[in-house]
Structures are given as C-alpha cells and as structure tokens.
PDB file of C-alpha atoms in Angstrom:
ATOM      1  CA  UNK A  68       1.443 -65.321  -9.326  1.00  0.00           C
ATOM      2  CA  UNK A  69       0.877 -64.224 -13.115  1.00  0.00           C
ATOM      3  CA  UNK A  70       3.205 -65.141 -15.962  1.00  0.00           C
ATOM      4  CA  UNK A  71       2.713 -63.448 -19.086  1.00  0.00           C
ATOM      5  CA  UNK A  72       4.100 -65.073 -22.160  1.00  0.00           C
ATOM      6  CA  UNK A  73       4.803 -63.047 -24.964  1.00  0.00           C
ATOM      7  CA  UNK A  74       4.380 -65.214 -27.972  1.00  0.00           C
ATOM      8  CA  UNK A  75       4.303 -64.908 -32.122  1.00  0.00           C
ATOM      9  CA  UNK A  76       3.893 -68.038 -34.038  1.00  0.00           C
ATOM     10  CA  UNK A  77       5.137 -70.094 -31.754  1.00  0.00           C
ATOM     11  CA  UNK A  78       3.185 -73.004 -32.318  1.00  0.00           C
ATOM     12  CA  UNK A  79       5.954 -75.506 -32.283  1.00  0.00           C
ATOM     13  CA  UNK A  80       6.960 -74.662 -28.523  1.00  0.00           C
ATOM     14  CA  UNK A  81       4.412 -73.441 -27.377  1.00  0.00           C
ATOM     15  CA  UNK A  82       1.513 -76.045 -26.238  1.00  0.00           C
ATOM     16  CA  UNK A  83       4.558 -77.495 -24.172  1.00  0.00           C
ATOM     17  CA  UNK A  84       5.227 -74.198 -22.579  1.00  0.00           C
ATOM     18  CA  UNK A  85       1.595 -73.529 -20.994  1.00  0.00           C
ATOM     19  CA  UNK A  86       1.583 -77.064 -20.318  1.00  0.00           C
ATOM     20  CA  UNK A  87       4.527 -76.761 -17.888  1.00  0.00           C
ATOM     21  CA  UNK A  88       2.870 -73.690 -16.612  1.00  0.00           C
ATOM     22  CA  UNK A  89      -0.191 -75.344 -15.738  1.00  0.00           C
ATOM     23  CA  UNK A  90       1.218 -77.854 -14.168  1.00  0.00           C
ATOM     24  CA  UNK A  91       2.851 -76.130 -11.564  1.00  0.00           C
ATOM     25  CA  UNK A  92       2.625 -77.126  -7.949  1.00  0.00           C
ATOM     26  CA  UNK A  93       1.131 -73.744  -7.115  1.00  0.00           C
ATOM     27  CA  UNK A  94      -1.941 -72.003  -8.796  1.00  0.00           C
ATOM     28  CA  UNK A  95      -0.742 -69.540 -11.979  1.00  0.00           C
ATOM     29  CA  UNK A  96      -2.972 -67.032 -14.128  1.00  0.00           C
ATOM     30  CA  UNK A  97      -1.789 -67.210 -17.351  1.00  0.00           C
ATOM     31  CA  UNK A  98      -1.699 -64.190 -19.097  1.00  0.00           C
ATOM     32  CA  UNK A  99      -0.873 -64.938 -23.413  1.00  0.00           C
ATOM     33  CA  UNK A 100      -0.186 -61.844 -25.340  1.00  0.00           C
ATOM     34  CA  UNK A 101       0.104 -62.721 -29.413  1.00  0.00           C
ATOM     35  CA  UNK A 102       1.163 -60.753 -32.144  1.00  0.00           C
ATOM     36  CA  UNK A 103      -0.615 -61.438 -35.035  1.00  0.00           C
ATOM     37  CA  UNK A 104       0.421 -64.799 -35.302  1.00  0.00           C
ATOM     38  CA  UNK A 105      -0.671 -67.223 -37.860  1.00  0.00           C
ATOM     39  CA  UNK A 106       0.263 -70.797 -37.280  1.00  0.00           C
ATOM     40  CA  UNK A 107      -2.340 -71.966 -34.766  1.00  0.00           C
ATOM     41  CA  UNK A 108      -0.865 -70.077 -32.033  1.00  0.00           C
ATOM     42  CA  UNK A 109      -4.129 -68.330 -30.435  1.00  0.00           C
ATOM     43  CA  UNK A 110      -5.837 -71.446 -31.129  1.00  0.00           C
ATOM     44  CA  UNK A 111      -3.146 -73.488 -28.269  1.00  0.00           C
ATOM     45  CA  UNK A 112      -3.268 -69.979 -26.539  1.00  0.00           C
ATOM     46  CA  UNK A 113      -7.266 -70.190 -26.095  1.00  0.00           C
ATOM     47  CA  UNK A 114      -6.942 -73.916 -24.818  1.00  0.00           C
ATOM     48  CA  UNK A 115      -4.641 -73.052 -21.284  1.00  0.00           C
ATOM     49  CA  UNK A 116      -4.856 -68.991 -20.792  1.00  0.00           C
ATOM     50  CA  UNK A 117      -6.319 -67.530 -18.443  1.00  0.00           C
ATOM     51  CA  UNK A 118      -6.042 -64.041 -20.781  1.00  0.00           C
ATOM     52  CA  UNK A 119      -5.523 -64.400 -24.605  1.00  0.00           C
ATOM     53  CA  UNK A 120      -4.639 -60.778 -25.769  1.00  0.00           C
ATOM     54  CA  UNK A 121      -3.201 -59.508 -28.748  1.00  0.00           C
ATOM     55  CA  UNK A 122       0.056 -56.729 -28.752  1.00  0.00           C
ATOM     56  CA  UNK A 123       2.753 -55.963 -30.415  1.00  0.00           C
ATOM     57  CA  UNK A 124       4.676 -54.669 -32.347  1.00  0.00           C
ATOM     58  CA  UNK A 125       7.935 -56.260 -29.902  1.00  0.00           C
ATOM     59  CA  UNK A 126       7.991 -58.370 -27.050  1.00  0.00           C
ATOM     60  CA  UNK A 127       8.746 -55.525 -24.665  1.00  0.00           C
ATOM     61  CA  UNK A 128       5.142 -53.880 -25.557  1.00  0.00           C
ATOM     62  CA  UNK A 129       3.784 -57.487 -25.029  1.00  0.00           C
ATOM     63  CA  UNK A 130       5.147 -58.087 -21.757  1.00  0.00           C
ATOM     64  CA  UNK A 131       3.827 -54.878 -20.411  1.00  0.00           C
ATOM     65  CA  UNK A 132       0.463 -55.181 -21.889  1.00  0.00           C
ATOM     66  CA  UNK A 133       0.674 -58.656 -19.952  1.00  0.00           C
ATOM     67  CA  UNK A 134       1.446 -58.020 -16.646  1.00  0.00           C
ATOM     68  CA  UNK A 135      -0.825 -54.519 -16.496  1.00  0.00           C
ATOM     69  CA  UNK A 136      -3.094 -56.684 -16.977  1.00  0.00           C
ATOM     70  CA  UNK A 137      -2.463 -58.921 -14.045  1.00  0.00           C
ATOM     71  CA  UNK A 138      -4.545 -59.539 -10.803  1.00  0.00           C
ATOM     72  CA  UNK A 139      -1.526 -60.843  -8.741  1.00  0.00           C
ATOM     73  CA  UNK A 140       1.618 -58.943  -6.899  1.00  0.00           C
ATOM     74  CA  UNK A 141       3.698 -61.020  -8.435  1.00  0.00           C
ATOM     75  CA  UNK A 142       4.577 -61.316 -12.405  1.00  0.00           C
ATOM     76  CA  UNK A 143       6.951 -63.793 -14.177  1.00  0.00           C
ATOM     77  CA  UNK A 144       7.424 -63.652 -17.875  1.00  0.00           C
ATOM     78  CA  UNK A 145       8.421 -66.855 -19.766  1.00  0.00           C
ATOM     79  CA  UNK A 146       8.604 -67.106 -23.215  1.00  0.00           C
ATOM     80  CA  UNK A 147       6.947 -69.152 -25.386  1.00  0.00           C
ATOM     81  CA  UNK A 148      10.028 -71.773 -25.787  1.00  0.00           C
ATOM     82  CA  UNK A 149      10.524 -72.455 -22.400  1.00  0.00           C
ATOM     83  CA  UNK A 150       9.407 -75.499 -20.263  1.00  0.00           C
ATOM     84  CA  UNK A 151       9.131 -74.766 -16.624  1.00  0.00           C
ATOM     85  CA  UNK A 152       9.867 -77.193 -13.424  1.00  0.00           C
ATOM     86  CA  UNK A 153       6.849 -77.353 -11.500  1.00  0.00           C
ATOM     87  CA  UNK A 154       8.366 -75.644  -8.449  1.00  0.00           C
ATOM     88  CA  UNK A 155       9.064 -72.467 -10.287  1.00  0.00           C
ATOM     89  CA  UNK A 156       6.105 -70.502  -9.061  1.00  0.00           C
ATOM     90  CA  UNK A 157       5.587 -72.185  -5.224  1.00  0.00           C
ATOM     91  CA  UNK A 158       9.159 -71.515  -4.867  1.00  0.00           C
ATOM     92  CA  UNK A 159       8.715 -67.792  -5.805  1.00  0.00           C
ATOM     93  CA  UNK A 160       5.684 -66.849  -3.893  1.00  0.00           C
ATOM     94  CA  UNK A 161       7.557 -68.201  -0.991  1.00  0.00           C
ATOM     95  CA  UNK A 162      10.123 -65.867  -1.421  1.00  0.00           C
ATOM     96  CA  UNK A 163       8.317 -63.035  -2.261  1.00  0.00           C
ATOM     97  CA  UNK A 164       6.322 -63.354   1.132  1.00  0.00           C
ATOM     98  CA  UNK A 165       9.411 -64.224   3.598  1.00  0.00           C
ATOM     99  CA  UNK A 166      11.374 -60.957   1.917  1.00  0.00           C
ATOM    100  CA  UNK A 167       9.245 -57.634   1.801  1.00  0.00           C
ATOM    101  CA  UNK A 168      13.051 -55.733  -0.168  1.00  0.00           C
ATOM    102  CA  UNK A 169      12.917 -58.526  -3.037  1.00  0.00           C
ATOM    103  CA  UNK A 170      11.835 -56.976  -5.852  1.00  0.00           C
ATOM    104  CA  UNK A 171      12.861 -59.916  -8.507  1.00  0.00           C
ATOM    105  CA  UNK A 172      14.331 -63.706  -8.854  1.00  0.00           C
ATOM    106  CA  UNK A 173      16.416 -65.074 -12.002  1.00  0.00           C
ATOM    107  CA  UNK A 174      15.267 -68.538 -13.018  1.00  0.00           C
ATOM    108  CA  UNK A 175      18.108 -70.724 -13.675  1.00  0.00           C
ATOM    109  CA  UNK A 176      17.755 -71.495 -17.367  1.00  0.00           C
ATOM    110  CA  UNK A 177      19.316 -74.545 -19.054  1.00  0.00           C
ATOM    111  CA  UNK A 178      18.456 -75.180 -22.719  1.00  0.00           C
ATOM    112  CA  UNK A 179      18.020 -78.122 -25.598  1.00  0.00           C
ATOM    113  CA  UNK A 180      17.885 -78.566 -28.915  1.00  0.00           C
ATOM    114  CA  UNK A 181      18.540 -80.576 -32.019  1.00  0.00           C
ATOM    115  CA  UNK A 182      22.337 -80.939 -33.503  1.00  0.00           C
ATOM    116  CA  UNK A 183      25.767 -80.110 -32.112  1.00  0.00           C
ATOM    117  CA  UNK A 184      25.190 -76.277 -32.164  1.00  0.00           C
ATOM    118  CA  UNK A 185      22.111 -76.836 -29.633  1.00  0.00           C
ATOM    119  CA  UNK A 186      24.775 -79.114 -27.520  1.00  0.00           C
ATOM    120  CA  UNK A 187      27.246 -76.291 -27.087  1.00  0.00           C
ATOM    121  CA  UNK A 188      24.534 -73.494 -26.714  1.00  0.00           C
ATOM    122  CA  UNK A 189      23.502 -75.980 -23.727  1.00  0.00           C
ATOM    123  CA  UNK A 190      27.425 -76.093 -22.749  1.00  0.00           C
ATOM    124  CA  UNK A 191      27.491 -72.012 -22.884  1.00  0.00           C
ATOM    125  CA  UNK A 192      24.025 -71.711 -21.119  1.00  0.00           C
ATOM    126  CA  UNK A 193      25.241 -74.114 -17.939  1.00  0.00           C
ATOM    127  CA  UNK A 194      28.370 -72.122 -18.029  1.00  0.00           C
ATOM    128  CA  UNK A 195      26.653 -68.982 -17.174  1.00  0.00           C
ATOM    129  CA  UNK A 196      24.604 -70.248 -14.226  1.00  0.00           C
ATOM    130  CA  UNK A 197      24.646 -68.126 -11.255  1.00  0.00           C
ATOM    131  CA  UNK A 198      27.056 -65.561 -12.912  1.00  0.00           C
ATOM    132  CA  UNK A 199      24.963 -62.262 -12.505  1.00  0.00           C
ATOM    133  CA  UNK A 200      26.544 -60.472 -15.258  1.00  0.00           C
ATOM    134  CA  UNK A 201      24.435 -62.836 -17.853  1.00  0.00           C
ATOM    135  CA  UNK A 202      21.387 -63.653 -15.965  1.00  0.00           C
ATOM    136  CA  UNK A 203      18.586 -61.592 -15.522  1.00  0.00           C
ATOM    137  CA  UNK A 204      15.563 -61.630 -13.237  1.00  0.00           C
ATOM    138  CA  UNK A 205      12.502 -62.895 -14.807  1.00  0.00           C
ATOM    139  CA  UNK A 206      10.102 -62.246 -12.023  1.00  0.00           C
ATOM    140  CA  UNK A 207       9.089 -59.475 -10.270  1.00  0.00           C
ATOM    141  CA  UNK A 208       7.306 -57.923  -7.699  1.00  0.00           C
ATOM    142  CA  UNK A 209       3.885 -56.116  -8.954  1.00  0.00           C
ATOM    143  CA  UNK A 210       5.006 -52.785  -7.144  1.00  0.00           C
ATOM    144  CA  UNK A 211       8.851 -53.037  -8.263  1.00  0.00           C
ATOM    145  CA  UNK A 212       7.024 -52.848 -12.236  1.00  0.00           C
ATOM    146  CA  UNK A 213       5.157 -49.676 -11.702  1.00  0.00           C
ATOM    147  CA  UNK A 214       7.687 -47.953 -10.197  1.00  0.00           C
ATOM    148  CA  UNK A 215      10.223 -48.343 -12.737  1.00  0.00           C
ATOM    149  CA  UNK A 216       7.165 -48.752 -15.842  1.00  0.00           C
ATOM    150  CA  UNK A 217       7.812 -51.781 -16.664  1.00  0.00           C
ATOM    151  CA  UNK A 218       9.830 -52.932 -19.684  1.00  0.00           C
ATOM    152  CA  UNK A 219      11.947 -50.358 -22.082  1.00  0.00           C
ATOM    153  CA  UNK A 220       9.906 -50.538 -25.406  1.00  0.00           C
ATOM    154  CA  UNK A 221      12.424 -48.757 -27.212  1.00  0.00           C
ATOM    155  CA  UNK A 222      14.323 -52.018 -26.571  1.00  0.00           C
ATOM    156  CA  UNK A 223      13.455 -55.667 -27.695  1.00  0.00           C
ATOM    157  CA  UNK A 224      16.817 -56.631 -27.439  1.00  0.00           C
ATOM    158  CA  UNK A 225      18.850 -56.567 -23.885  1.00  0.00           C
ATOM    159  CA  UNK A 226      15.426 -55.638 -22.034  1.00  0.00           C
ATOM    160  CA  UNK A 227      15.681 -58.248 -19.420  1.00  0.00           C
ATOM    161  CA  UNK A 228      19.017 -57.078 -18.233  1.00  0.00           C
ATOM    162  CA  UNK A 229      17.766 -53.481 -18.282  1.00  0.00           C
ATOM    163  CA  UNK A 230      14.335 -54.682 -16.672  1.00  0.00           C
ATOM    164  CA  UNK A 231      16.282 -56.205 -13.821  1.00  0.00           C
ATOM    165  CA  UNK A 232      19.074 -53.526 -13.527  1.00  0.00           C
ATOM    166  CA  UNK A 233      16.413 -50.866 -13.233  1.00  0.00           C
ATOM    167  CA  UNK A 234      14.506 -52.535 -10.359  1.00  0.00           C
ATOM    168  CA  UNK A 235      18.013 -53.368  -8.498  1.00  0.00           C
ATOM    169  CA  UNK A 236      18.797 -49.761  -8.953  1.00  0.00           C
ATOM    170  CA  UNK A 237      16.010 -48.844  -7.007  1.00  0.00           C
ATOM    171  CA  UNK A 238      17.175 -51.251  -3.682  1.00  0.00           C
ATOM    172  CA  UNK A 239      15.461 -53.794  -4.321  1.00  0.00           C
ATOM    173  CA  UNK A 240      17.416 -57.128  -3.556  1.00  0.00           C
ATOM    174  CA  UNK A 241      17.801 -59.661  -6.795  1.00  0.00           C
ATOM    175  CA  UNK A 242      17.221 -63.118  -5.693  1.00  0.00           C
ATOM    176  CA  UNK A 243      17.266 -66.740  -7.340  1.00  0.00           C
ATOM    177  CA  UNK A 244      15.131 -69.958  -7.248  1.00  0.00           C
ATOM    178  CA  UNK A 245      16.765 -73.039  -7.225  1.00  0.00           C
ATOM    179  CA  UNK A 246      13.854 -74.248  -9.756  1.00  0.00           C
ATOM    180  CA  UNK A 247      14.346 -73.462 -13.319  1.00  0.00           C
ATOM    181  CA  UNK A 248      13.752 -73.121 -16.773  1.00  0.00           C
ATOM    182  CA  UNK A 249      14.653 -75.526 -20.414  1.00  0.00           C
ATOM    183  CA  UNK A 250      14.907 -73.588 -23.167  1.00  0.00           C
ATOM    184  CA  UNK A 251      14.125 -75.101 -26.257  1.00  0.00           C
ATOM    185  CA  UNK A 252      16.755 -73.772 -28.973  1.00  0.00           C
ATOM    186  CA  UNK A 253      15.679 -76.190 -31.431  1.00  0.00           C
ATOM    187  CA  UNK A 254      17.911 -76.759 -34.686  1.00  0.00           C
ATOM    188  CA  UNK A 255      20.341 -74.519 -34.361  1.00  0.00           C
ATOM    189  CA  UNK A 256      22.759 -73.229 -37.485  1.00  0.00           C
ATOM    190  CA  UNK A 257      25.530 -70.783 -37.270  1.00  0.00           C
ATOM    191  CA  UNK A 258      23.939 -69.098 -40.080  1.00  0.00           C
ATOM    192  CA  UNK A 259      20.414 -68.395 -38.140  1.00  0.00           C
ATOM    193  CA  UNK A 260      22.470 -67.741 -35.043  1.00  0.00           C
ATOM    194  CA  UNK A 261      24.620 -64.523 -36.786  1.00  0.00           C
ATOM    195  CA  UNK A 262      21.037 -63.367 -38.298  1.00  0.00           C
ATOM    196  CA  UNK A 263      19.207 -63.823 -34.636  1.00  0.00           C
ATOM    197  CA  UNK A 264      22.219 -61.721 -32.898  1.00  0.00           C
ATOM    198  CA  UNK A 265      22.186 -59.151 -36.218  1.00  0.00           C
ATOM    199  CA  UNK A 266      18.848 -58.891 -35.421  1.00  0.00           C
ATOM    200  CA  UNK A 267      19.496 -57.971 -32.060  1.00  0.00           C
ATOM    201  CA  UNK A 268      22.260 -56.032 -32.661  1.00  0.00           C
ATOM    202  CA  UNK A 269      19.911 -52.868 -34.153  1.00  0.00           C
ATOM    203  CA  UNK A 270      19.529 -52.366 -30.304  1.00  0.00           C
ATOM    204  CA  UNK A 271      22.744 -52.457 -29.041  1.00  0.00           C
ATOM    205  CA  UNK A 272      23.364 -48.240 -29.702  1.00  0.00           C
ATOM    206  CA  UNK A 273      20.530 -47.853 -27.674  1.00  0.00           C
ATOM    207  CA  UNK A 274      20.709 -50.012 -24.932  1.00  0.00           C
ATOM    208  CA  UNK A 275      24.437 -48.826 -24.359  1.00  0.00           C
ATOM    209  CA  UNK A 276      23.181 -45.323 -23.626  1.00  0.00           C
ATOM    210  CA  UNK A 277      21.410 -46.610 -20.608  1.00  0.00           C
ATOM    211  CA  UNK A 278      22.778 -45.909 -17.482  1.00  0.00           C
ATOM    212  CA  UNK A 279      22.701 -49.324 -16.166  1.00  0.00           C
ATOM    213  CA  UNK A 280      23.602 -50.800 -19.387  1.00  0.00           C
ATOM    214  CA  UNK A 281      26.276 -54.010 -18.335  1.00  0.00           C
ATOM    215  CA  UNK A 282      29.288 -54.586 -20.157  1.00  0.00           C
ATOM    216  CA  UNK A 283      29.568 -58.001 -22.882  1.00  0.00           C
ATOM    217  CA  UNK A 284      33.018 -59.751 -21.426  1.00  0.00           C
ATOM    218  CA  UNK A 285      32.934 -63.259 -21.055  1.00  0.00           C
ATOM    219  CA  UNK A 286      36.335 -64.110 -19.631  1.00  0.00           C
ATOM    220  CA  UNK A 287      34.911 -66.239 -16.631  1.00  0.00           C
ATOM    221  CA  UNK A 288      32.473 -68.514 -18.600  1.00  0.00           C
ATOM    222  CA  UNK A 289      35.682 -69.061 -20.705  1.00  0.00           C
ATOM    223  CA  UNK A 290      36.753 -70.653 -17.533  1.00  0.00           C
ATOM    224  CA  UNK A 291      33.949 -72.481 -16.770  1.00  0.00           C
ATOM    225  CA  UNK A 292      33.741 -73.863 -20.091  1.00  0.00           C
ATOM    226  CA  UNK A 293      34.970 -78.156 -20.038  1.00  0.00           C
ATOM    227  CA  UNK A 294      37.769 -77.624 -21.884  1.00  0.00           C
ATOM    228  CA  UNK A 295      39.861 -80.841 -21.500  1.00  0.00           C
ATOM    229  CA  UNK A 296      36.354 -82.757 -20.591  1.00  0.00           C
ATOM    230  CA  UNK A 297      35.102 -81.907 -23.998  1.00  0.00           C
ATOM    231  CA  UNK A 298      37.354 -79.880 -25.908  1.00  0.00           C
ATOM    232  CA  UNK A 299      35.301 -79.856 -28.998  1.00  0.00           C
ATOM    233  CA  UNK A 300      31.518 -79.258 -27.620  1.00  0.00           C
ATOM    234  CA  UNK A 301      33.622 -76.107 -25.652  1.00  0.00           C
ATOM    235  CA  UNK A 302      34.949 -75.034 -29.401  1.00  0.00           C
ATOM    236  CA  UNK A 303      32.011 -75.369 -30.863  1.00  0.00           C
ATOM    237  CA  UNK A 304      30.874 -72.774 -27.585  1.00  0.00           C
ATOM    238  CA  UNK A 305      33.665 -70.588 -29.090  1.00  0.00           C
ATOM    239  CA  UNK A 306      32.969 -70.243 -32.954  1.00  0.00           C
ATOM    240  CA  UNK A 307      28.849 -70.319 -31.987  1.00  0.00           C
ATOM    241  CA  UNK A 308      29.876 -67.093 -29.758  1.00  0.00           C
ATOM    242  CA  UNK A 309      32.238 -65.466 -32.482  1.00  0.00           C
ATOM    243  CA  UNK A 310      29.518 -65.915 -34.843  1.00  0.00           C
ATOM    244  CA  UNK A 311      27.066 -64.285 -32.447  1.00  0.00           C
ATOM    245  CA  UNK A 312      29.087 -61.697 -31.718  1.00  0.00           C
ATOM    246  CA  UNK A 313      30.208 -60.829 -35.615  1.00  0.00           C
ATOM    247  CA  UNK A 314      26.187 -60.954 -35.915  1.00  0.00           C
ATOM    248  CA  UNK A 315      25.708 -58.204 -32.883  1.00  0.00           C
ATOM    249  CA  UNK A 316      28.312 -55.915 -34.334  1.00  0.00           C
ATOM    250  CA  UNK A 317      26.786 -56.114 -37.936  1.00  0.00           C
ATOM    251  CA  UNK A 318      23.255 -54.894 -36.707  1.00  0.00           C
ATOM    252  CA  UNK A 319      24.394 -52.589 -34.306  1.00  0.00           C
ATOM    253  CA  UNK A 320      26.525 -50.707 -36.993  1.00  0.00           C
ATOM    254  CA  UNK A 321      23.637 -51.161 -39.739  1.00  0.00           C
ATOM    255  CA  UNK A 322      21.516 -49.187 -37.270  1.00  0.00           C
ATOM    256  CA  UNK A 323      24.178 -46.573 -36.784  1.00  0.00           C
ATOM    257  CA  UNK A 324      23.929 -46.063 -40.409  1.00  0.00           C
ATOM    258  CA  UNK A 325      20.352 -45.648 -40.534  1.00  0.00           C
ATOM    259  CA  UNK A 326      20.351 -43.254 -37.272  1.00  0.00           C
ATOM    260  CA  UNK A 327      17.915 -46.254 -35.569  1.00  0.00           C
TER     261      UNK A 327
END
C-alpha cells in the first residue's frame, strides 16, 4: 500500500505522522508531497519518505500528484496531523484482497488537542463514528482513482466526501477498518475555528453543484452527543459548531460575491 501525505509547514505534526506510518505492522511506501513549505518540513520529509515531491497550489493537486505517482494498487492519504494505529495498512490490504467490488475504506478518526475546544472537537469527532453522512473513505483502490481521476482540484474543501461519493457512484462497495486514525487539532480557539471553516467555505458554491454533493444536517450526532454525562463538553460541541458553521456561510457568500 502507498499513502501520500499532502503536507505544508507542518513541522509541528508532522515527524509524528511518518513515524506512525512507518511503524506499521505491514510494509508502506511513503509518498510526501510539500508545498513550498518553510519550517523544516522537507527536511523531516527527507528523513522517512519513500518520495519527497513538491505540488501545490491545494491539497487536492497534492494528493493526486501523490498517488500517480504510486507503485502499489492500493493508496491511502493521511494528512500530515494524523497519527496512525499500526494496523491501519495490514488491515486494509486484507480487505482489499478478500473483496475484488471494494473500491475504498473510511478510517475511523478520533482527534486531540490542547484546551477545552480540542475536548469537545474530540466529543463531536467520536460522535460521528460510523455515521456515513460525515465520514469519508480515505483509501482507495489504485483502479477505483483512475477511473473517476482522482481528486476534484477545483475543490480543497469537501474533496474527501466528493472523492468517496464519486467512487461509490461507480459500484464500488465503501468499507471500514476497525483500525484508525488521532487527529491532532492542537490549540484550538473559536476564533481560528470560524477563519478555518471561512476558509473553507469559498468552496461550498462549488461543491454544492456536484451531483453527489451530501447534505450538512447534523440532527443524529445531536443525539449522540453526552448530554446529561457532560452537559458542558456537549455545549461547548454546540457553540464550536455554530461558530463553524457562521464561518462556512461567511466564505461561501464572500465567494458568491467575487463569482469564485
């Protein structure tokens, strides 16, 4: 199996990253695609890769430069801020080879971080395990890539849910491993959270045009949230998501206005 990982100045996440890649309990080749980064990045790149390239200008154009560039049938992309459990890619290949109609898994992802917003992002992210309308498969059968093309590079927001819709849409089957992925969300703030989302919002017009494009109701992780357990880690899940979502509509309406 290959996993690309996309990365740009990631230097604080990232040595921990490859490390959990190599360590897995089944051979890898790591593919690293940087863009332009300049905080030691290529240097922790250079030390586990099997492939250092460079790409940009989004992480959509690096994660198809990445896995064309792969000698496997099988490509996972990780980003630079996750930490894998060692099973991840022993568990997939397994899969892959017992199931000729898979065409991708989801890796359960779980996240961490510094300060109470990082506790309820890990609240929200446990809430959303195994509910398909959040996850997204992040690895993929070599053949299931080139049939669709690979990632939407008119998209670097929402382009693992139209990745994976795209190669469902086709008939392949979606699966899951059971071994997953930390996330590591670091410090969060409510203020960098509404400018990470605004960010993302720009592609929100465009991704809606898509025909597999999913819809953004929450109402069951609501549910699933530990509301009398810990009423105010599952508030803080609230206002964090309000703030994301004020965030989303602000970029996605400041790209209406510029026709982007």
């Amino acid at each position: 199996m290959t996993v690309v990982v996309p990365t740009r100045n990631s230097a604080r996440t990232l040595e921990r990253c490859l490390a959990s890649l190599r360590a897995q309990s089944a051979p890898v080749e790591l593919v690293v695609v940087d863009n332009a980064s300049t905080d030691g990045t290529p240097e922790i790149a250079a030390a586990y890769a099997d492939r250092l390239l460079a790409g940009g200008p989004e992480r959509s154009a690096q994660r198809n430069l990445g896995w064309r560039a792969a000698s496997t049938g099988v490509v996972a992309f990780v980003d630079s801020d996750m930490v894998a459990s060692p099973g991840v890619a022993a568990e997939a290949a397994e899969a892959f080879d017992a199931d000729p109609g898979l065409g991708g898994l989801v890796i359960p992802e779980e996240s961490f971080g510094q300060g109470f917003w990082a506790r309820a992002r890990a609240v929200e992210k446990r809430a959303y395990l195994g509910d398909p309308a959040v996850e997204a498969a992040r690895i993929f059968r070599r053949t299931a890539l080139d049939r669709v093309g690979g990632y939407d590079e008119g998209l670097s927001a929402f382009e693992d849910w139209d990745l994976a819709d795209r190669v469902a849409a086709t008939g392949l089957r979606i699966g899951r491993t059971s071994s997953g992925v930390l996330h590591d969300e670091g410090r969060i703030t409510l203020r960098s959270a509404y400018r990470k989302r605004r960010y993302y919002g720009r592609w929100l017009p465009a991704y809606r045009t898509r025909p597999t494009a999913r819809s953004f109701g929450r109402g069951g992780t609501l549910r699933r949230l530990p509301l009398l357990s810990s009423p105010v880690t599952a508030a803080g899940v609230i206002v964090l998501k309000a703030t994301e979502t004020a965030g989303l509509l602000a970029g996605a309406r400041a790209a209406g206005r510029d026709g982007s």
